[in-house]
XYZ file of C-alpha atoms in Angstrom:
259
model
C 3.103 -12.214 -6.637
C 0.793 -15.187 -7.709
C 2.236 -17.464 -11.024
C 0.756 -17.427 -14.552
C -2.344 -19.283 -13.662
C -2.650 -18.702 -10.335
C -2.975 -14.889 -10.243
C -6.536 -14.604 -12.697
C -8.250 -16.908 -10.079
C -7.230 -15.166 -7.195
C -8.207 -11.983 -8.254
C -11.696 -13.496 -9.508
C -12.004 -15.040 -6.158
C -11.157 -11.366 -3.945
C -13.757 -9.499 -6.524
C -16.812 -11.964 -5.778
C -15.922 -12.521 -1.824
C -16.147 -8.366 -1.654
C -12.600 -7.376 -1.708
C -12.812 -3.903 -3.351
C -9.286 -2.269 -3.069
C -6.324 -3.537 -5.600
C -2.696 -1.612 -5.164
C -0.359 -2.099 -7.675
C 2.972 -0.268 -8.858
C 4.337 0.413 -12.084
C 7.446 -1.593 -11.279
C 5.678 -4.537 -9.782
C 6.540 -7.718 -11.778
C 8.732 -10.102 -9.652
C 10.087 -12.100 -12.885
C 6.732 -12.273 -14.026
C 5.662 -12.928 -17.761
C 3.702 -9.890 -17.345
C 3.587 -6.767 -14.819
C 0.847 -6.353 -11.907
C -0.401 -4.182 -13.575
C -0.917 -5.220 -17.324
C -2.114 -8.769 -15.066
C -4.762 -6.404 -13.405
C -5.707 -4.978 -16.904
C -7.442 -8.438 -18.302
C -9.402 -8.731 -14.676
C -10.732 -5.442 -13.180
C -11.425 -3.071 -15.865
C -14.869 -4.789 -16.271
C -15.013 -4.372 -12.508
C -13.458 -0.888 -12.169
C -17.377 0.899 -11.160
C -17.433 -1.665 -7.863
C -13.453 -1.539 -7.015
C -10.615 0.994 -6.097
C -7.792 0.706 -8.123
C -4.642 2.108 -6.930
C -1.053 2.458 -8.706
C 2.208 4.179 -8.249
C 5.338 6.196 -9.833
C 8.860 6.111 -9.573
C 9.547 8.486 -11.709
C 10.520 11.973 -9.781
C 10.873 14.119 -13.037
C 7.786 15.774 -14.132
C 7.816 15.029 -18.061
C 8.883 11.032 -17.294
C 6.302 10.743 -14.428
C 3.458 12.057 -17.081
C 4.578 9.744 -19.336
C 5.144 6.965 -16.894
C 1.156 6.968 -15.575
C 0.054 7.590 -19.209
C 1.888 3.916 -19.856
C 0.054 2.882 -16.633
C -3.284 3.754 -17.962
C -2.260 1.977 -21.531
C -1.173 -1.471 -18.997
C -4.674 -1.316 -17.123
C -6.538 -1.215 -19.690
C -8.807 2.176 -17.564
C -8.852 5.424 -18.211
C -8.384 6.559 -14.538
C -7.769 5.077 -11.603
C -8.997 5.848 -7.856
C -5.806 6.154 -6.173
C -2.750 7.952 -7.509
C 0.794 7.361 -5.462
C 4.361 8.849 -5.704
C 6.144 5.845 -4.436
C 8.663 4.873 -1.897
C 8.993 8.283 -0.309
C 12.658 8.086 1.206
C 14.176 10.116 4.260
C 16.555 12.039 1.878
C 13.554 12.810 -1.080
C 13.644 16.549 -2.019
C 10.132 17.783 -1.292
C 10.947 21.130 -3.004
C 12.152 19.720 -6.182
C 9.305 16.726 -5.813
C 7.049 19.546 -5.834
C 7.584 21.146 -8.948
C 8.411 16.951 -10.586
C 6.303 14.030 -9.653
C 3.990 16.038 -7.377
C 3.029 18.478 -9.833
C 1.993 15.481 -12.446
C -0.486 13.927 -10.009
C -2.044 16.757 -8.801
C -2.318 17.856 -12.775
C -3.618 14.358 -13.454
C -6.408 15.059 -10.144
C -7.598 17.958 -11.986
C -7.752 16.253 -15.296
C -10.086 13.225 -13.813
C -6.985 10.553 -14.921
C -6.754 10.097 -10.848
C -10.012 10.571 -8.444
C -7.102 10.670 -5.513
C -3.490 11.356 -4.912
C -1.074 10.405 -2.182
C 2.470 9.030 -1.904
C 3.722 5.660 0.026
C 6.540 5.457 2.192
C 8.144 2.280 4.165
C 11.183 4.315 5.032
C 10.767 7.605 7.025
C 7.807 8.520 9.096
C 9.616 11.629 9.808
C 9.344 12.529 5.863
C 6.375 11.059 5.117
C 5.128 13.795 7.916
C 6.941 16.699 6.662
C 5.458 15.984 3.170
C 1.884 15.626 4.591
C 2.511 19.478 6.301
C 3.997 20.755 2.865
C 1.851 19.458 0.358
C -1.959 18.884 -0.456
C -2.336 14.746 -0.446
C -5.510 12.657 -0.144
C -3.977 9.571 0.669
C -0.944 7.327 2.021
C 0.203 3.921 2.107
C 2.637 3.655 4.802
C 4.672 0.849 6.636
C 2.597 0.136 9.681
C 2.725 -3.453 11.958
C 3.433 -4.341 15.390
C 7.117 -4.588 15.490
C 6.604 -0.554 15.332
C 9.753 -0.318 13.289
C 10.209 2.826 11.711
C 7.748 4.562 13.800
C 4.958 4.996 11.428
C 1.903 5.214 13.989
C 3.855 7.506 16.400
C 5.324 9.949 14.092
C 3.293 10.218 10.742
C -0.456 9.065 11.799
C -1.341 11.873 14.127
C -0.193 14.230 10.442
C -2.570 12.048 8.605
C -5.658 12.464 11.421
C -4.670 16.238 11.792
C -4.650 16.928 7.966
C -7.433 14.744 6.577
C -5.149 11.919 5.004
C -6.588 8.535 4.456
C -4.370 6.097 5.738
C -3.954 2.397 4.289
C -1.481 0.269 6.109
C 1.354 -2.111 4.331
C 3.887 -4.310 6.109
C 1.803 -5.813 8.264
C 3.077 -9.331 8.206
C 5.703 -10.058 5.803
C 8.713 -11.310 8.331
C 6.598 -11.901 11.157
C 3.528 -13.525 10.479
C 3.712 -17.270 10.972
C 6.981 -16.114 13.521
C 5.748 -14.150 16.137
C 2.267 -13.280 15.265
C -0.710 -14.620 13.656
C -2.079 -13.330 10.789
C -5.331 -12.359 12.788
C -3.405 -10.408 15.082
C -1.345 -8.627 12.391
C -4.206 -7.933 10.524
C -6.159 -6.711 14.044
C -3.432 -4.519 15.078
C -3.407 -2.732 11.693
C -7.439 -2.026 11.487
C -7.546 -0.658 15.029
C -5.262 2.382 14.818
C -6.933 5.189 14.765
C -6.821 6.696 11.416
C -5.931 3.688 9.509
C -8.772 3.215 6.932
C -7.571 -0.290 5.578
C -4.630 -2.276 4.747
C -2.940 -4.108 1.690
C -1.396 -7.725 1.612
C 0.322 -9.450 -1.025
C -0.851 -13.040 -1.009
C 1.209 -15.432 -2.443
C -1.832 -18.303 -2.829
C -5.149 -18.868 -2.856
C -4.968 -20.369 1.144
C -3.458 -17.091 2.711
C -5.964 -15.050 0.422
C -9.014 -17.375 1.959
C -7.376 -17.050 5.311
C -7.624 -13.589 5.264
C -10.645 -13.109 4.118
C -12.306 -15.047 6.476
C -10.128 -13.002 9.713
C -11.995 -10.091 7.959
C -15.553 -11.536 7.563
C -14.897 -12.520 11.305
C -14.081 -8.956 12.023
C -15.984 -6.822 14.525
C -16.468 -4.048 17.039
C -16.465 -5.848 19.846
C -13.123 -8.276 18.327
C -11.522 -4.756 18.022
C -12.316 -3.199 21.307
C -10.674 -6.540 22.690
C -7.381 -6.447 21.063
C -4.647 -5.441 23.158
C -2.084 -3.465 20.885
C 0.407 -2.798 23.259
C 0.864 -6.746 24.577
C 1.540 -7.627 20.671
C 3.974 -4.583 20.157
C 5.722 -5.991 23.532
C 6.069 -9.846 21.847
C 7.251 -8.204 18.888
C 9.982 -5.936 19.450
C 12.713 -8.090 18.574
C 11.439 -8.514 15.301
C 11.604 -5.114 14.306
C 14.756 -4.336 11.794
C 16.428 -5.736 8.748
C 17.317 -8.825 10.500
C 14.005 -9.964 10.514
C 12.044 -7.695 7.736
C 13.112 -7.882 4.391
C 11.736 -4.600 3.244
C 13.881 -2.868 5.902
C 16.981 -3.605 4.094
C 19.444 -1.537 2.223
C 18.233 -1.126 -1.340
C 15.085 -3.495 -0.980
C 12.957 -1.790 -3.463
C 9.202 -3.147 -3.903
C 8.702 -5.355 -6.642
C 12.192 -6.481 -7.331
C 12.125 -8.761 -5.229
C 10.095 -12.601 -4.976
């Protein structure tokens, strides 16, 4: 999300403070001169034995979501990557025909050591995202998950996850809210202290936010967590959760189009 200049520090800067997990998409590029992921291919390859490097498909076909991670590959300059994601799983996908498509490719690219991982993200139906998670074998998911509790992603699809082994990285946490009705510490808090939630991913815009939250994670700690009180930040919240306020809940918001 960073500008041509900005980005190569940043990403230097999250490498040597410890920062070990980078998500991308192949679609990310927000007018960029370059894509994420092509950006993260002249940083992290050197770094790739330290870090966990994630990407996703859009593709749904079999044969164009083969060829669409094999042009991923080319972009990050690796020849595998940690964490493989279908993404954007939406409350009318076809898990039958996703399946035999875009399922079928990562699972084949699991077996051929292209992806140590494979999962699918989802900012639009818990209810699918829990369905898929009872049909088919995943190790991962990065699902919409902050304290407005719109869309019902800790209710619905994180007891799936627990039951069935999924690791769960949380996205959403603050973009709409943070600044508005919550603090980044308390977004980031609420996030790392649901059960089954293994981490969580933020786009940073600049190098302050990125030092911000670095430091609200260096800061973090058992005691900090046992303290937080969920349910009083979900209560402040509640107004905040729809498209009104969050972008990314609106018709035809796709990640990555958009600035």
């Amino acid at each position: 999300m960073a500008k041509d200049g900005d980005w190569e520090p940043m990403l230097e800067r999250a490498i040597a403070a410890g920062i070990n997990l980078f998500d991308t998409s192949s679609n990310y590029q927000w007018k960029a001169s370059k894509s994420s992921e092509e950006r993260f291919g002249e940083i992290l390859p050197r770094h790739h034995k330290s870090i966990y490097v994630s990407t996703k498909l859009e593709e749904r076909e079999y044969d164009k979501a083969r060829r669409e991670f094999e042009r991923s590959l080319r972009r990050l300059k690796m020849d595998y990557v940690d964490l493989l994601l279908i993404h954007s799983i939406e409350p009318s996908e076809d898990l039958s025909a996703l399946e035999k498509g875009a399922y079928r490719a990562i699972a084949e690219f699991k077996r051929e050591k292209a992806a140590r991982f494979i999962g699918f993200s989802s900012m639009n139906s818990a209810a699918k995202s829990k369905e898929l998670m009872e049909k088919l074998d995943v190790d991962a998911a990065i699902l919409a998950m902050n304290a407005t509790q719109y869309g019902d992603f800790a209710k619905v699809a994180l007891p799936t996850a627990r039951a069935k082994n999924v690791g769960v990285v949380a996205m959403k946490l603050m973009r709409g809210i943070v600044g508005k009705g919550g603090t980044a510490s308390e977004l980031l808090y609420y996030a790392w202290t649901q059960p089954g939630v293994a981490s969580a991913v933020v786009g940073h815009v600049g190098m302050g936010p990125l030092e911000e939250n670095m430091r609200i994670a260096l800061s973090y700690s058992p005691e900090k967590a046992g303290a937080f009180d969920r349910r009083a930040l979900e209560a402040r919240l509640q107004g905040f959760a729809g498209p009104h306020a969050l972008c990314w809940a609106r018709p035809g918001y796709r990640d990555g189009e958009y600035a």
